[in-house]
PDB file of C-alpha atoms in Angstrom:
ATOM      1  CA  UNK D 280     250.256  67.992 142.867  1.00  0.00           C
ATOM      2  CA  UNK D 281     247.412  65.371 143.449  1.00  0.00           C
ATOM      3  CA  UNK D 282     250.494  62.962 142.687  1.00  0.00           C
ATOM      4  CA  UNK D 283     252.323  64.279 145.466  1.00  0.00           C
ATOM      5  CA  UNK D 284     248.988  63.539 148.283  1.00  0.00           C
ATOM      6  CA  UNK D 285     248.551  60.266 146.055  1.00  0.00           C
ATOM      7  CA  UNK D 286     252.309  59.156 146.975  1.00  0.00           C
ATOM      8  CA  UNK D 287     252.599  60.888 150.402  1.00  0.00           C
ATOM      9  CA  UNK D 288     249.035  59.005 150.925  1.00  0.00           C
ATOM     10  CA  UNK D 289     250.397  55.625 149.597  1.00  0.00           C
ATOM     11  CA  UNK D 290     253.335  55.621 152.221  1.00  0.00           C
ATOM     12  CA  UNK D 291     251.377  56.347 155.344  1.00  0.00           C
ATOM     13  CA  UNK D 292     249.244  54.223 154.494  1.00  0.00           C
ATOM     14  CA  UNK D 293     252.027  51.596 153.838  1.00  0.00           C
ATOM     15  CA  UNK D 294     253.897  52.921 156.881  1.00  0.00           C
ATOM     16  CA  UNK D 295     251.085  51.883 159.176  1.00  0.00           C
ATOM     17  CA  UNK D 296     250.405  48.642 157.748  1.00  0.00           C
ATOM     18  CA  UNK D 297     253.497  47.841 158.333  1.00  0.00           C
ATOM     19  CA  UNK D 298     253.534  49.023 162.142  1.00  0.00           C
ATOM     20  CA  UNK D 299     250.417  46.773 162.421  1.00  0.00           C
ATOM     21  CA  UNK D 300     252.738  43.916 161.803  1.00  0.00           C
ATOM     22  CA  UNK D 301     255.640  44.237 163.935  1.00  0.00           C
ATOM     23  CA  UNK D 302     252.992  45.403 167.006  1.00  0.00           C
ATOM     24  CA  UNK D 303     254.631  44.125 170.413  1.00  0.00           C
ATOM     25  CA  UNK D 304     251.969  44.318 173.487  1.00  0.00           C
ATOM     26  CA  UNK D 305     252.991  43.692 177.046  1.00  0.00           C
ATOM     27  CA  UNK D 306     250.343  42.737 179.552  1.00  0.00           C
ATOM     28  CA  UNK D 307     251.307  42.905 183.317  1.00  0.00           C
ATOM     29  CA  UNK D 308     249.088  41.601 186.009  1.00  0.00           C
ATOM     30  CA  UNK D 309     249.559  42.137 189.279  1.00  0.00           C
ATOM     31  CA  UNK D 310     246.912  40.901 192.166  1.00  0.00           C
ATOM     32  CA  UNK D 311     247.552  40.806 196.178  1.00  0.00           C
ATOM     33  CA  UNK D 312     245.355  39.541 198.504  1.00  0.00           C
ATOM     34  CA  UNK D 313     245.365  41.140 201.937  1.00  0.00           C
ATOM     35  CA  UNK D 314     241.844  39.839 203.320  1.00  0.00           C
ATOM     36  CA  UNK D 315     241.052  39.917 206.821  1.00  0.00           C
ATOM     37  CA  UNK D 316     241.828  36.214 207.172  1.00  0.00           C
ATOM     38  CA  UNK D 317     243.115  35.151 204.363  1.00  0.00           C
ATOM     39  CA  UNK D 318     246.737  34.622 204.286  1.00  0.00           C
ATOM     40  CA  UNK D 319     248.571  37.269 202.289  1.00  0.00           C
ATOM     41  CA  UNK D 320     250.097  36.482 198.859  1.00  0.00           C
ATOM     42  CA  UNK D 321     251.222  38.307 196.151  1.00  0.00           C
ATOM     43  CA  UNK D 322     250.951  36.807 192.298  1.00  0.00           C
ATOM     44  CA  UNK D 323     252.635  38.729 189.281  1.00  0.00           C
ATOM     45  CA  UNK D 324     252.123  38.191 185.476  1.00  0.00           C
ATOM     46  CA  UNK D 325     254.502  39.465 182.729  1.00  0.00           C
ATOM     47  CA  UNK D 326     253.716  38.789 179.435  1.00  0.00           C
ATOM     48  CA  UNK D 327     255.599  39.876 175.682  1.00  0.00           C
ATOM     49  CA  UNK D 328     252.960  38.883 172.732  1.00  0.00           C
ATOM     50  CA  UNK D 329     255.188  39.850 169.471  1.00  0.00           C
ATOM     51  CA  UNK D 330     254.596  38.580 166.095  1.00  0.00           C
ATOM     52  CA  UNK D 331     257.408  35.904 165.952  1.00  0.00           C
ATOM     53  CA  UNK D 332     258.262  35.414 170.222  1.00  0.00           C
ATOM     54  CA  UNK D 333     255.311  34.556 172.880  1.00  0.00           C
ATOM     55  CA  UNK D 334     257.138  35.358 176.475  1.00  0.00           C
ATOM     56  CA  UNK D 335     255.355  35.089 179.887  1.00  0.00           C
ATOM     57  CA  UNK D 336     256.975  35.264 183.499  1.00  0.00           C
ATOM     58  CA  UNK D 337     255.115  34.472 186.450  1.00  0.00           C
ATOM     59  CA  UNK D 338     255.699  33.985 189.922  1.00  0.00           C
ATOM     60  CA  UNK D 339     252.800  33.358 192.955  1.00  0.00           C
ATOM     61  CA  UNK D 340     252.561  31.405 196.326  1.00  0.00           C
ATOM     62  CA  UNK D 341     255.077  28.834 196.397  1.00  0.00           C
ATOM     63  CA  UNK D 342     252.238  26.560 197.873  1.00  0.00           C
ATOM     64  CA  UNK D 343     250.354  26.309 194.561  1.00  0.00           C
ATOM     65  CA  UNK D 344     253.240  25.107 192.041  1.00  0.00           C
ATOM     66  CA  UNK D 345     251.510  21.518 192.752  1.00  0.00           C
ATOM     67  CA  UNK D 346     248.770  22.397 191.375  1.00  0.00           C
ATOM     68  CA  UNK D 347     250.049  24.816 188.656  1.00  0.00           C
ATOM     69  CA  UNK D 348     252.591  21.711 187.387  1.00  0.00           C
ATOM     70  CA  UNK D 349     249.318  19.321 187.810  1.00  0.00           C
ATOM     71  CA  UNK D 350     247.767  21.799 185.123  1.00  0.00           C
ATOM     72  CA  UNK D 351     251.037  22.068 182.797  1.00  0.00           C
ATOM     73  CA  UNK D 352     250.688  18.107 182.821  1.00  0.00           C
ATOM     74  CA  UNK D 353     247.422  17.599 181.654  1.00  0.00           C
ATOM     75  CA  UNK D 354     248.199  20.392 178.325  1.00  0.00           C
ATOM     76  CA  UNK D 355     252.009  19.935 177.488  1.00  0.00           C
ATOM     77  CA  UNK D 356     253.855  17.686 176.243  1.00  0.00           C
ATOM     78  CA  UNK D 357     254.232  14.288 177.985  1.00  0.00           C
ATOM     79  CA  UNK D 358     257.796  14.461 177.979  1.00  0.00           C
ATOM     80  CA  UNK D 359     259.035  16.786 181.727  1.00  0.00           C
ATOM     81  CA  UNK D 360     262.168  16.723 182.582  1.00  0.00           C
ATOM     82  CA  UNK D 361     263.138  17.843 186.297  1.00  0.00           C
ATOM     83  CA  UNK D 362     266.400  18.933 187.250  1.00  0.00           C
ATOM     84  CA  UNK D 363     266.392  19.558 190.650  1.00  0.00           C
ATOM     85  CA  UNK D 364     263.067  21.902 191.599  1.00  0.00           C
ATOM     86  CA  UNK D 365     262.841  22.827 187.987  1.00  0.00           C
ATOM     87  CA  UNK D 366     260.529  20.849 185.623  1.00  0.00           C
ATOM     88  CA  UNK D 367     260.779  21.548 182.119  1.00  0.00           C
ATOM     89  CA  UNK D 368     258.531  21.110 179.335  1.00  0.00           C
ATOM     90  CA  UNK D 369     260.622  21.488 175.296  1.00  0.00           C
ATOM     91  CA  UNK D 370     258.309  21.130 172.112  1.00  0.00           C
ATOM     92  CA  UNK D 371     261.482  21.188 169.136  1.00  0.00           C
ATOM     93  CA  UNK D 372     261.140  20.687 165.453  1.00  0.00           C
ATOM     94  CA  UNK D 373     262.929  20.302 163.016  1.00  0.00           C
ATOM     95  CA  UNK D 374     265.836  20.736 165.771  1.00  0.00           C
ATOM     96  CA  UNK D 375     264.686  24.101 166.441  1.00  0.00           C
ATOM     97  CA  UNK D 376     262.878  25.080 169.890  1.00  0.00           C
ATOM     98  CA  UNK D 377     259.524  25.761 169.669  1.00  0.00           C
ATOM     99  CA  UNK D 378     258.472  26.828 173.154  1.00  0.00           C
ATOM    100  CA  UNK D 379     260.358  25.799 176.738  1.00  0.00           C
ATOM    101  CA  UNK D 380     257.665  26.130 179.427  1.00  0.00           C
ATOM    102  CA  UNK D 381     260.316  26.083 182.833  1.00  0.00           C
ATOM    103  CA  UNK D 382     258.318  25.930 186.218  1.00  0.00           C
ATOM    104  CA  UNK D 383     259.748  26.101 189.821  1.00  0.00           C
ATOM    105  CA  UNK D 384     258.266  26.742 193.409  1.00  0.00           C
ATOM    106  CA  UNK D 385     256.863  29.733 192.996  1.00  0.00           C
ATOM    107  CA  UNK D 386     258.139  30.902 189.628  1.00  0.00           C
ATOM    108  CA  UNK D 387     256.603  30.309 185.911  1.00  0.00           C
ATOM    109  CA  UNK D 388     258.801  31.398 182.299  1.00  0.00           C
ATOM    110  CA  UNK D 389     257.718  30.517 179.167  1.00  0.00           C
ATOM    111  CA  UNK D 390     259.336  31.238 175.638  1.00  0.00           C
ATOM    112  CA  UNK D 391     258.125  30.823 172.792  1.00  0.00           C
ATOM    113  CA  UNK D 392     259.303  31.063 169.075  1.00  0.00           C
ATOM    114  CA  UNK D 393     256.004  31.094 167.280  1.00  0.00           C
ATOM    115  CA  UNK D 394     258.325  30.514 164.220  1.00  0.00           C
ATOM    116  CA  UNK D 395     258.523  26.850 165.127  1.00  0.00           C
ATOM    117  CA  UNK D 396     255.380  26.284 165.966  1.00  0.00           C
ATOM    118  CA  UNK D 397     252.040  26.183 164.382  1.00  0.00           C
ATOM    119  CA  UNK D 398     249.445  28.861 164.317  1.00  0.00           C
ATOM    120  CA  UNK D 399     246.759  25.943 166.116  1.00  0.00           C
ATOM    121  CA  UNK D 400     250.195  25.586 168.802  1.00  0.00           C
ATOM    122  CA  UNK D 401     250.499  29.167 169.396  1.00  0.00           C
ATOM    123  CA  UNK D 402     246.781  29.593 169.975  1.00  0.00           C
ATOM    124  CA  UNK D 403     245.853  26.591 172.458  1.00  0.00           C
ATOM    125  CA  UNK D 404     248.814  27.604 174.457  1.00  0.00           C
ATOM    126  CA  UNK D 405     248.307  31.171 174.587  1.00  0.00           C
ATOM    127  CA  UNK D 406     244.511  30.297 175.556  1.00  0.00           C
ATOM    128  CA  UNK D 407     245.838  27.844 178.026  1.00  0.00           C
ATOM    129  CA  UNK D 408     248.379  30.027 179.636  1.00  0.00           C
ATOM    130  CA  UNK D 409     245.209  32.985 180.055  1.00  0.00           C
ATOM    131  CA  UNK D 410     243.778  30.964 182.697  1.00  0.00           C
ATOM    132  CA  UNK D 411     246.834  31.708 185.050  1.00  0.00           C
ATOM    133  CA  UNK D 412     245.679  33.799 186.918  1.00  0.00           C
ATOM    134  CA  UNK D 413     242.620  32.320 187.953  1.00  0.00           C
ATOM    135  CA  UNK D 414     245.032  29.096 188.520  1.00  0.00           C
ATOM    136  CA  UNK D 415     247.068  30.310 190.835  1.00  0.00           C
ATOM    137  CA  UNK D 416     244.677  32.860 193.024  1.00  0.00           C
ATOM    138  CA  UNK D 417     242.570  30.355 193.957  1.00  0.00           C
TER     139      UNK D 417
END
């Protein structure tokens, strides 16, 4: 009986540790201003952060696009391409895409494959994008 309990405890512990390594966190942030005298605007940010991927989708007042573009220029690789109204930053390593950041008027999309980006870069980018709400809300 003790052996069965030990085996069941071990199986349960292993399943819990495996569940933690495949965790997925999703966060949605919404902010809107309806203060008298302020122009009404809405900020929506949706983030998914898994073991292998990080994605961010944001919509914000289009008047904040220039400020956000300068912020991205200051913090991302200097290689930016422009296609119409969309500015794109890509980081490639060993023929694979590490991250893609696309900015167009009032919208930002970020995709990062953590397998092709160093842990330090992952942490820096996640920290950088956590400031996004404050940048577009000002």
